[in-house]
Amino acid sequence: QGDNAAKVTYHNVGIALTSKSSPDKIRQAVKKILEDKQYRSNARILGDKIISDSKKGNIVSELERLA
């Protein structure tokens, strides 16, 4: 999960939290994501890229390369 959190943070589509994050810290992170339109925009861009890459078959070839 830490790897996914790092990717989410790197692409600025979310905020990484730990399992020990307080309810207040979680609340603040959710509020920030909902209020900052840049998160939504970045998520849309990343989602479009994932869809585009999947149509090109890049995901399969990348997974095969890693295997």
PDB file of N, CA, C and O in Angstrom:
ATOM      1  N   GLN A   1       0.804  -1.192   0.000  1.00  0.00           N
ATOM      2  CA  GLN A   1       0.000   0.000   0.000  1.00  0.00           C
ATOM      3  C   GLN A   1       0.851   1.262   0.000  1.00  0.00           C
ATOM      4  O   GLN A   1       0.437   2.262  -0.553  1.00  0.00           O
ATOM      5  N   GLY A   2       2.016   1.188   0.618  1.00  0.00           N
ATOM      6  CA  GLY A   2       2.895   2.341   0.640  1.00  0.00           C
ATOM      7  C   GLY A   2       3.315   2.751  -0.755  1.00  0.00           C
ATOM      8  O   GLY A   2       3.464   3.941  -1.047  1.00  0.00           O
ATOM      9  N   ASP A   3       3.502   1.758  -1.632  1.00  0.00           N
ATOM     10  CA  ASP A   3       3.889   2.042  -3.018  1.00  0.00           C
ATOM     11  C   ASP A   3       2.777   2.809  -3.732  1.00  0.00           C
ATOM     12  O   ASP A   3       3.037   3.776  -4.440  1.00  0.00           O
ATOM     13  N   ASN A   4       1.537   2.385  -3.529  1.00  0.00           N
ATOM     14  CA  ASN A   4       0.405   3.100  -4.142  1.00  0.00           C
ATOM     15  C   ASN A   4       0.286   4.513  -3.586  1.00  0.00           C
ATOM     16  O   ASN A   4       0.011   5.454  -4.329  1.00  0.00           O
ATOM     17  N   ALA A   5       0.493   4.657  -2.295  1.00  0.00           N
ATOM     18  CA  ALA A   5       0.422   5.984  -1.674  1.00  0.00           C
ATOM     19  C   ALA A   5       1.496   6.898  -2.259  1.00  0.00           C
ATOM     20  O   ALA A   5       1.242   8.078  -2.519  1.00  0.00           O
ATOM     21  N   ALA A   6       2.677   6.353  -2.495  1.00  0.00           N
ATOM     22  CA  ALA A   6       3.756   7.147  -3.082  1.00  0.00           C
ATOM     23  C   ALA A   6       3.384   7.592  -4.491  1.00  0.00           C
ATOM     24  O   ALA A   6       3.636   8.743  -4.879  1.00  0.00           O
ATOM     25  N   LYS A   7       2.771   6.708  -5.262  1.00  0.00           N
ATOM     26  CA  LYS A   7       2.366   7.059  -6.631  1.00  0.00           C
ATOM     27  C   LYS A   7       1.267   8.118  -6.627  1.00  0.00           C
ATOM     28  O   LYS A   7       1.286   9.050  -7.433  1.00  0.00           O
ATOM     29  N   VAL A   8       0.312   7.965  -5.737  1.00  0.00           N
ATOM     30  CA  VAL A   8      -0.789   8.927  -5.626  1.00  0.00           C
ATOM     31  C   VAL A   8      -0.232  10.309  -5.274  1.00  0.00           C
ATOM     32  O   VAL A   8      -0.620  11.319  -5.858  1.00  0.00           O
ATOM     33  N   THR A   9       0.703  10.332  -4.348  1.00  0.00           N
ATOM     34  CA  THR A   9       1.316  11.594  -3.938  1.00  0.00           C
ATOM     35  C   THR A   9       2.160  12.170  -5.066  1.00  0.00           C
ATOM     36  O   THR A   9       2.086  13.363  -5.359  1.00  0.00           O
ATOM     37  N   TYR A  10       2.940  11.319  -5.718  1.00  0.00           N
ATOM     38  CA  TYR A  10       3.807  11.767  -6.814  1.00  0.00           C
ATOM     39  C   TYR A  10       3.009  12.424  -7.931  1.00  0.00           C
ATOM     40  O   TYR A  10       3.391  13.454  -8.461  1.00  0.00           O
ATOM     41  N   HIS A  11       1.879  11.823  -8.273  1.00  0.00           N
ATOM     42  CA  HIS A  11       1.045  12.349  -9.360  1.00  0.00           C
ATOM     43  C   HIS A  11       0.074  13.423  -8.874  1.00  0.00           C
ATOM     44  O   HIS A  11      -0.736  13.929  -9.659  1.00  0.00           O
ATOM     45  N   ASN A  12       0.142  13.735  -7.591  1.00  0.00           N
ATOM     46  CA  ASN A  12      -0.694  14.775  -6.990  1.00  0.00           C
ATOM     47  C   ASN A  12      -2.182  14.530  -7.241  1.00  0.00           C
ATOM     48  O   ASN A  12      -2.931  15.429  -7.606  1.00  0.00           O
ATOM     49  N   VAL A  13      -2.586  13.266  -7.049  1.00  0.00           N
ATOM     50  CA  VAL A  13      -3.999  12.920  -7.182  1.00  0.00           C
ATOM     51  C   VAL A  13      -4.604  12.539  -5.834  1.00  0.00           C
ATOM     52  O   VAL A  13      -5.765  12.175  -5.750  1.00  0.00           O
ATOM     53  N   GLY A  14      -3.819  12.623  -4.779  1.00  0.00           N
ATOM     54  CA  GLY A  14      -4.303  12.286  -3.454  1.00  0.00           C
ATOM     55  C   GLY A  14      -3.252  12.599  -2.415  1.00  0.00           C
ATOM     56  O   GLY A  14      -2.172  13.102  -2.733  1.00  0.00           O
ATOM     57  N   ILE A  15      -3.571  12.279  -1.193  1.00  0.00           N
ATOM     58  CA  ILE A  15      -2.690  12.542  -0.062  1.00  0.00           C
ATOM     59  C   ILE A  15      -2.431  11.222   0.652  1.00  0.00           C
ATOM     60  O   ILE A  15      -3.370  10.507   1.010  1.00  0.00           O
ATOM     61  N   ALA A  16      -1.167  10.902   0.846  1.00  0.00           N
ATOM     62  CA  ALA A  16      -0.804   9.661   1.528  1.00  0.00           C
ATOM     63  C   ALA A  16      -1.020   9.818   3.035  1.00  0.00           C
ATOM     64  O   ALA A  16      -0.617  10.810   3.631  1.00  0.00           O
ATOM     65  N   LEU A  17      -1.684   8.839   3.604  1.00  0.00           N
ATOM     66  CA  LEU A  17      -1.894   8.777   5.047  1.00  0.00           C
ATOM     67  C   LEU A  17      -1.422   7.414   5.542  1.00  0.00           C
ATOM     68  O   LEU A  17      -1.301   6.481   4.739  1.00  0.00           O
ATOM     69  N   THR A  18      -1.180   7.309   6.807  1.00  0.00           N
ATOM     70  CA  THR A  18      -0.799   6.021   7.374  1.00  0.00           C
ATOM     71  C   THR A  18      -1.987   5.410   8.104  1.00  0.00           C
ATOM     72  O   THR A  18      -2.986   6.079   8.362  1.00  0.00           O
ATOM     73  N   SER A  19      -1.848   4.157   8.465  1.00  0.00           N
ATOM     74  CA  SER A  19      -2.916   3.490   9.214  1.00  0.00           C
ATOM     75  C   SER A  19      -3.069   4.102  10.606  1.00  0.00           C
ATOM     76  O   SER A  19      -4.078   3.891  11.269  1.00  0.00           O
ATOM     77  N   LYS A  20      -2.088   4.866  11.031  1.00  0.00           N
ATOM     78  CA  LYS A  20      -2.133   5.498  12.350  1.00  0.00           C
ATOM     79  C   LYS A  20      -2.573   6.963  12.274  1.00  0.00           C
ATOM     80  O   LYS A  20      -2.545   7.664  13.273  1.00  0.00           O
ATOM     81  N   SER A  21      -2.994   7.404  11.089  1.00  0.00           N
ATOM     82  CA  SER A  21      -3.448   8.790  10.950  1.00  0.00           C
ATOM     83  C   SER A  21      -4.683   9.019  11.811  1.00  0.00           C
ATOM     84  O   SER A  21      -5.588   8.183  11.858  1.00  0.00           O
ATOM     85  N   SER A  22      -4.695  10.154  12.459  1.00  0.00           N
ATOM     86  CA  SER A  22      -5.827  10.490  13.332  1.00  0.00           C
ATOM     87  C   SER A  22      -7.053  10.837  12.486  1.00  0.00           C
ATOM     88  O   SER A  22      -6.927  11.227  11.318  1.00  0.00           O
ATOM     89  N   PRO A  23      -8.229  10.711  13.083  1.00  0.00           N
ATOM     90  CA  PRO A  23      -9.442  11.106  12.364  1.00  0.00           C
ATOM     91  C   PRO A  23      -9.371  12.555  11.872  1.00  0.00           C
ATOM     92  O   PRO A  23      -9.832  12.866  10.777  1.00  0.00           O
ATOM     93  N   ASP A  24      -8.758  13.428  12.667  1.00  0.00           N
ATOM     94  CA  ASP A  24      -8.644  14.825  12.254  1.00  0.00           C
ATOM     95  C   ASP A  24      -7.741  14.962  11.035  1.00  0.00           C
ATOM     96  O   ASP A  24      -8.049  15.720  10.112  1.00  0.00           O
ATOM     97  N   LYS A  25      -6.647  14.226  10.997  1.00  0.00           N
ATOM     98  CA  LYS A  25      -5.735  14.274   9.851  1.00  0.00           C
ATOM     99  C   LYS A  25      -6.441  13.742   8.592  1.00  0.00           C
ATOM    100  O   LYS A  25      -6.286  14.292   7.509  1.00  0.00           O
ATOM    101  N   ILE A  26      -7.213  12.680   8.748  1.00  0.00           N
ATOM    102  CA  ILE A  26      -7.971  12.122   7.623  1.00  0.00           C
ATOM    103  C   ILE A  26      -9.003  13.140   7.139  1.00  0.00           C
ATOM    104  O   ILE A  26      -9.150  13.382   5.941  1.00  0.00           O
ATOM    105  N   ARG A  27      -9.703  13.747   8.074  1.00  0.00           N
ATOM    106  CA  ARG A  27     -10.709  14.758   7.741  1.00  0.00           C
ATOM    107  C   ARG A  27     -10.075  15.921   6.967  1.00  0.00           C
ATOM    108  O   ARG A  27     -10.613  16.381   5.956  1.00  0.00           O
ATOM    109  N   GLN A  28      -8.926  16.390   7.435  1.00  0.00           N
ATOM    110  CA  GLN A  28      -8.230  17.493   6.763  1.00  0.00           C
ATOM    111  C   GLN A  28      -7.809  17.098   5.350  1.00  0.00           C
ATOM    112  O   GLN A  28      -7.937  17.901   4.416  1.00  0.00           O
ATOM    113  N   ALA A  29      -7.318  15.868   5.183  1.00  0.00           N
ATOM    114  CA  ALA A  29      -6.882  15.406   3.859  1.00  0.00           C
ATOM    115  C   ALA A  29      -8.074  15.329   2.900  1.00  0.00           C
ATOM    116  O   ALA A  29      -7.986  15.775   1.752  1.00  0.00           O
ATOM    117  N   VAL A  30      -9.177  14.765   3.370  1.00  0.00           N
ATOM    118  CA  VAL A  30     -10.376  14.660   2.524  1.00  0.00           C
ATOM    119  C   VAL A  30     -10.880  16.049   2.145  1.00  0.00           C
ATOM    120  O   VAL A  30     -11.192  16.318   0.977  1.00  0.00           O
ATOM    121  N   LYS A  31     -10.925  16.933   3.103  1.00  0.00           N
ATOM    122  CA  LYS A  31     -11.385  18.301   2.836  1.00  0.00           C
ATOM    123  C   LYS A  31     -10.491  18.975   1.798  1.00  0.00           C
ATOM    124  O   LYS A  31     -10.979  19.623   0.865  1.00  0.00           O
ATOM    125  N   LYS A  32      -9.182  18.821   1.949  1.00  0.00           N
ATOM    126  CA  LYS A  32      -8.250  19.440   1.001  1.00  0.00           C
ATOM    127  C   LYS A  32      -8.466  18.899  -0.410  1.00  0.00           C
ATOM    128  O   LYS A  32      -8.498  19.660  -1.376  1.00  0.00           O
ATOM    129  N   ILE A  33      -8.624  17.586  -0.533  1.00  0.00           N
ATOM    130  CA  ILE A  33      -8.819  16.981  -1.850  1.00  0.00           C
ATOM    131  C   ILE A  33     -10.130  17.441  -2.481  1.00  0.00           C
ATOM    132  O   ILE A  33     -10.191  17.716  -3.677  1.00  0.00           O
ATOM    133  N   LEU A  34     -11.171  17.544  -1.685  1.00  0.00           N
ATOM    134  CA  LEU A  34     -12.465  17.967  -2.218  1.00  0.00           C
ATOM    135  C   LEU A  34     -12.493  19.448  -2.590  1.00  0.00           C
ATOM    136  O   LEU A  34     -13.189  19.844  -3.525  1.00  0.00           O
ATOM    137  N   GLU A  35     -11.733  20.259  -1.886  1.00  0.00           N
ATOM    138  CA  GLU A  35     -11.749  21.703  -2.127  1.00  0.00           C
ATOM    139  C   GLU A  35     -10.755  22.147  -3.192  1.00  0.00           C
ATOM    140  O   GLU A  35     -10.969  23.159  -3.847  1.00  0.00           O
ATOM    141  N   ASP A  36      -9.670  21.418  -3.345  1.00  0.00           N
ATOM    142  CA  ASP A  36      -8.620  21.812  -4.301  1.00  0.00           C
ATOM    143  C   ASP A  36      -8.904  21.149  -5.649  1.00  0.00           C
ATOM    144  O   ASP A  36      -8.724  19.949  -5.824  1.00  0.00           O
ATOM    145  N   LYS A  37      -9.337  21.932  -6.601  1.00  0.00           N
ATOM    146  CA  LYS A  37      -9.734  21.396  -7.907  1.00  0.00           C
ATOM    147  C   LYS A  37      -8.570  20.781  -8.678  1.00  0.00           C
ATOM    148  O   LYS A  37      -8.777  20.018  -9.612  1.00  0.00           O
ATOM    149  N   GLN A  38      -7.347  21.084  -8.280  1.00  0.00           N
ATOM    150  CA  GLN A  38      -6.187  20.533  -8.965  1.00  0.00           C
ATOM    151  C   GLN A  38      -6.124  19.015  -8.791  1.00  0.00           C
ATOM    152  O   GLN A  38      -5.710  18.302  -9.705  1.00  0.00           O
ATOM    153  N   TYR A  39      -6.564  18.503  -7.642  1.00  0.00           N
ATOM    154  CA  TYR A  39      -6.582  17.047  -7.437  1.00  0.00           C
ATOM    155  C   TYR A  39      -7.503  16.378  -8.451  1.00  0.00           C
ATOM    156  O   TYR A  39      -7.164  15.360  -9.045  1.00  0.00           O
ATOM    157  N   ARG A  40      -8.682  16.946  -8.649  1.00  0.00           N
ATOM    158  CA  ARG A  40      -9.640  16.389  -9.604  1.00  0.00           C
ATOM    159  C   ARG A  40      -9.085  16.439 -11.022  1.00  0.00           C
ATOM    160  O   ARG A  40      -9.169  15.477 -11.773  1.00  0.00           O
ATOM    161  N   SER A  41      -8.489  17.557 -11.363  1.00  0.00           N
ATOM    162  CA  SER A  41      -7.899  17.706 -12.688  1.00  0.00           C
ATOM    163  C   SER A  41      -6.769  16.701 -12.904  1.00  0.00           C
ATOM    164  O   SER A  41      -6.704  16.049 -13.956  1.00  0.00           O
ATOM    165  N   ASN A  42      -5.893  16.569 -11.932  1.00  0.00           N
ATOM    166  CA  ASN A  42      -4.788  15.619 -12.046  1.00  0.00           C
ATOM    167  C   ASN A  42      -5.289  14.181 -12.132  1.00  0.00           C
ATOM    168  O   ASN A  42      -4.743  13.373 -12.893  1.00  0.00           O
ATOM    169  N   ALA A  43      -6.320  13.858 -11.365  1.00  0.00           N
ATOM    170  CA  ALA A  43      -6.885  12.501 -11.411  1.00  0.00           C
ATOM    171  C   ALA A  43      -7.495  12.217 -12.779  1.00  0.00           C
ATOM    172  O   ALA A  43      -7.342  11.113 -13.323  1.00  0.00           O
ATOM    173  N   ARG A  44      -8.154  13.199 -13.347  1.00  0.00           N
ATOM    174  CA  ARG A  44      -8.745  13.030 -14.681  1.00  0.00           C
ATOM    175  C   ARG A  44      -7.644  12.810 -15.730  1.00  0.00           C
ATOM    176  O   ARG A  44      -7.756  11.929 -16.582  1.00  0.00           O
ATOM    177  N   ILE A  45      -6.590  13.588 -15.656  1.00  0.00           N
ATOM    178  CA  ILE A  45      -5.472  13.451 -16.588  1.00  0.00           C
ATOM    179  C   ILE A  45      -4.829  12.079 -16.451  1.00  0.00           C
ATOM    180  O   ILE A  45      -4.570  11.396 -17.452  1.00  0.00           O
ATOM    181  N   LEU A  46      -4.581  11.658 -15.221  1.00  0.00           N
ATOM    182  CA  LEU A  46      -3.975  10.347 -14.989  1.00  0.00           C
ATOM    183  C   LEU A  46      -4.897   9.229 -15.466  1.00  0.00           C
ATOM    184  O   LEU A  46      -4.454   8.276 -16.108  1.00  0.00           O
ATOM    185  N   GLY A  47      -6.181   9.356 -15.188  1.00  0.00           N
ATOM    186  CA  GLY A  47      -7.146   8.353 -15.648  1.00  0.00           C
ATOM    187  C   GLY A  47      -7.190   8.253 -17.160  1.00  0.00           C
ATOM    188  O   GLY A  47      -7.216   7.150 -17.720  1.00  0.00           O
ATOM    189  N   ASP A  48      -7.169   9.392 -17.833  1.00  0.00           N
ATOM    190  CA  ASP A  48      -7.155   9.386 -19.299  1.00  0.00           C
ATOM    191  C   ASP A  48      -5.894   8.718 -19.829  1.00  0.00           C
ATOM    192  O   ASP A  48      -5.938   7.983 -20.817  1.00  0.00           O
ATOM    193  N   LYS A  49      -4.769   8.961 -19.178  1.00  0.00           N
ATOM    194  CA  LYS A  49      -3.503   8.340 -19.604  1.00  0.00           C
ATOM    195  C   LYS A  49      -3.558   6.829 -19.413  1.00  0.00           C
ATOM    196  O   LYS A  49      -3.116   6.076 -20.283  1.00  0.00           O
ATOM    197  N   ILE A  50      -4.110   6.382 -18.303  1.00  0.00           N
ATOM    198  CA  ILE A  50      -4.230   4.943 -18.047  1.00  0.00           C
ATOM    199  C   ILE A  50      -5.113   4.297 -19.106  1.00  0.00           C
ATOM    200  O   ILE A  50      -4.781   3.238 -19.642  1.00  0.00           O
ATOM    201  N   ILE A  51      -6.232   4.937 -19.420  1.00  0.00           N
ATOM    202  CA  ILE A  51      -7.136   4.401 -20.442  1.00  0.00           C
ATOM    203  C   ILE A  51      -6.440   4.355 -21.794  1.00  0.00           C
ATOM    204  O   ILE A  51      -6.504   3.350 -22.507  1.00  0.00           O
ATOM    205  N   SER A  52      -5.757   5.426 -22.145  1.00  0.00           N
ATOM    206  CA  SER A  52      -5.048   5.478 -23.416  1.00  0.00           C
ATOM    207  C   SER A  52      -3.979   4.394 -23.503  1.00  0.00           C
ATOM    208  O   SER A  52      -3.858   3.698 -24.514  1.00  0.00           O
ATOM    209  N   ASP A  53      -3.210   4.251 -22.437  1.00  0.00           N
ATOM    210  CA  ASP A  53      -2.155   3.233 -22.424  1.00  0.00           C
ATOM    211  C   ASP A  53      -2.733   1.825 -22.518  1.00  0.00           C
ATOM    212  O   ASP A  53      -2.174   0.960 -23.194  1.00  0.00           O
ATOM    213  N   SER A  54      -3.870   1.590 -21.852  1.00  0.00           N
ATOM    214  CA  SER A  54      -4.462   0.254 -21.881  1.00  0.00           C
ATOM    215  C   SER A  54      -4.967  -0.097 -23.277  1.00  0.00           C
ATOM    216  O   SER A  54      -4.911  -1.250 -23.698  1.00  0.00           O
ATOM    217  N   LYS A  55      -5.421   0.905 -24.021  1.00  0.00           N
ATOM    218  CA  LYS A  55      -5.891   0.662 -25.389  1.00  0.00           C
ATOM    219  C   LYS A  55      -4.735   0.350 -26.332  1.00  0.00           C
ATOM    220  O   LYS A  55      -4.910  -0.328 -27.331  1.00  0.00           O
ATOM    221  N   LYS A  56      -3.564   0.843 -26.000  1.00  0.00           N
ATOM    222  CA  LYS A  56      -2.384   0.600 -26.816  1.00  0.00           C
ATOM    223  C   LYS A  56      -1.712  -0.728 -26.475  1.00  0.00           C
ATOM    224  O   LYS A  56      -0.793  -1.138 -27.163  1.00  0.00           O
ATOM    225  N   GLY A  57      -2.151  -1.362 -25.409  1.00  0.00           N
ATOM    226  CA  GLY A  57      -1.543  -2.628 -25.008  1.00  0.00           C
ATOM    227  C   GLY A  57      -0.249  -2.450 -24.241  1.00  0.00           C
ATOM    228  O   GLY A  57       0.468  -3.400 -23.988  1.00  0.00           O
ATOM    229  N   ASN A  58       0.060  -1.221 -23.839  1.00  0.00           N
ATOM    230  CA  ASN A  58       1.302  -0.963 -23.111  1.00  0.00           C
ATOM    231  C   ASN A  58       1.341  -1.654 -21.759  1.00  0.00           C
ATOM    232  O   ASN A  58       2.400  -2.060 -21.305  1.00  0.00           O
ATOM    233  N   ILE A  59       0.205  -1.807 -21.144  1.00  0.00           N
ATOM    234  CA  ILE A  59       0.178  -2.418 -19.818  1.00  0.00           C
ATOM    235  C   ILE A  59       0.612  -3.880 -19.921  1.00  0.00           C
ATOM    236  O   ILE A  59       1.429  -4.345 -19.131  1.00  0.00           O
ATOM    237  N   VAL A  60       0.089  -4.591 -20.882  1.00  0.00           N
ATOM    238  CA  VAL A  60       0.435  -6.004 -21.031  1.00  0.00           C
ATOM    239  C   VAL A  60       1.921  -6.147 -21.320  1.00  0.00           C
ATOM    240  O   VAL A  60       2.610  -6.947 -20.683  1.00  0.00           O
ATOM    241  N   SER A  61       2.444  -5.360 -22.239  1.00  0.00           N
ATOM    242  CA  SER A  61       3.856  -5.482 -22.569  1.00  0.00           C
ATOM    243  C   SER A  61       4.735  -5.081 -21.405  1.00  0.00           C
ATOM    244  O   SER A  61       5.780  -5.674 -21.170  1.00  0.00           O
ATOM    245  N   GLU A  62       4.307  -4.089 -20.640  1.00  0.00           N
ATOM    246  CA  GLU A  62       5.079  -3.670 -19.457  1.00  0.00           C
ATOM    247  C   GLU A  62       5.089  -4.761 -18.397  1.00  0.00           C
ATOM    248  O   GLU A  62       6.118  -5.080 -17.819  1.00  0.00           O
ATOM    249  N   LEU A  63       3.933  -5.391 -18.177  1.00  0.00           N
ATOM    250  CA  LEU A  63       3.871  -6.491 -17.205  1.00  0.00           C
ATOM    251  C   LEU A  63       4.713  -7.682 -17.673  1.00  0.00           C
ATOM    252  O   LEU A  63       5.393  -8.320 -16.862  1.00  0.00           O
ATOM    253  N   GLU A  64       4.670  -7.950 -18.948  1.00  0.00           N
ATOM    254  CA  GLU A  64       5.480  -9.057 -19.486  1.00  0.00           C
ATOM    255  C   GLU A  64       6.962  -8.749 -19.337  1.00  0.00           C
ATOM    256  O   GLU A  64       7.760  -9.627 -19.023  1.00  0.00           O
ATOM    257  N   ARG A  65       7.335  -7.508 -19.514  1.00  0.00           N
ATOM    258  CA  ARG A  65       8.736  -7.110 -19.368  1.00  0.00           C
ATOM    259  C   ARG A  65       9.199  -7.283 -17.920  1.00  0.00           C
ATOM    260  O   ARG A  65      10.319  -7.693 -17.664  1.00  0.00           O
ATOM    261  N   LEU A  66       8.309  -7.003 -16.979  1.00  0.00           N
ATOM    262  CA  LEU A  66       8.659  -7.093 -15.568  1.00  0.00           C
ATOM    263  C   LEU A  66       8.676  -8.539 -15.067  1.00  0.00           C
ATOM    264  O   LEU A  66       9.307  -8.817 -14.050  1.00  0.00           O
ATOM    265  N   ALA A  67       7.983  -9.437 -15.766  1.00  0.00           N
ATOM    266  CA  ALA A  67       7.861 -10.830 -15.294  1.00  0.00           C
ATOM    267  C   ALA A  67       9.157 -11.605 -15.409  1.00  0.00           C
ATOM    268  O   ALA A  67      10.076 -11.342 -16.022  1.00  0.00           O
TER     269      ALA A  67
END
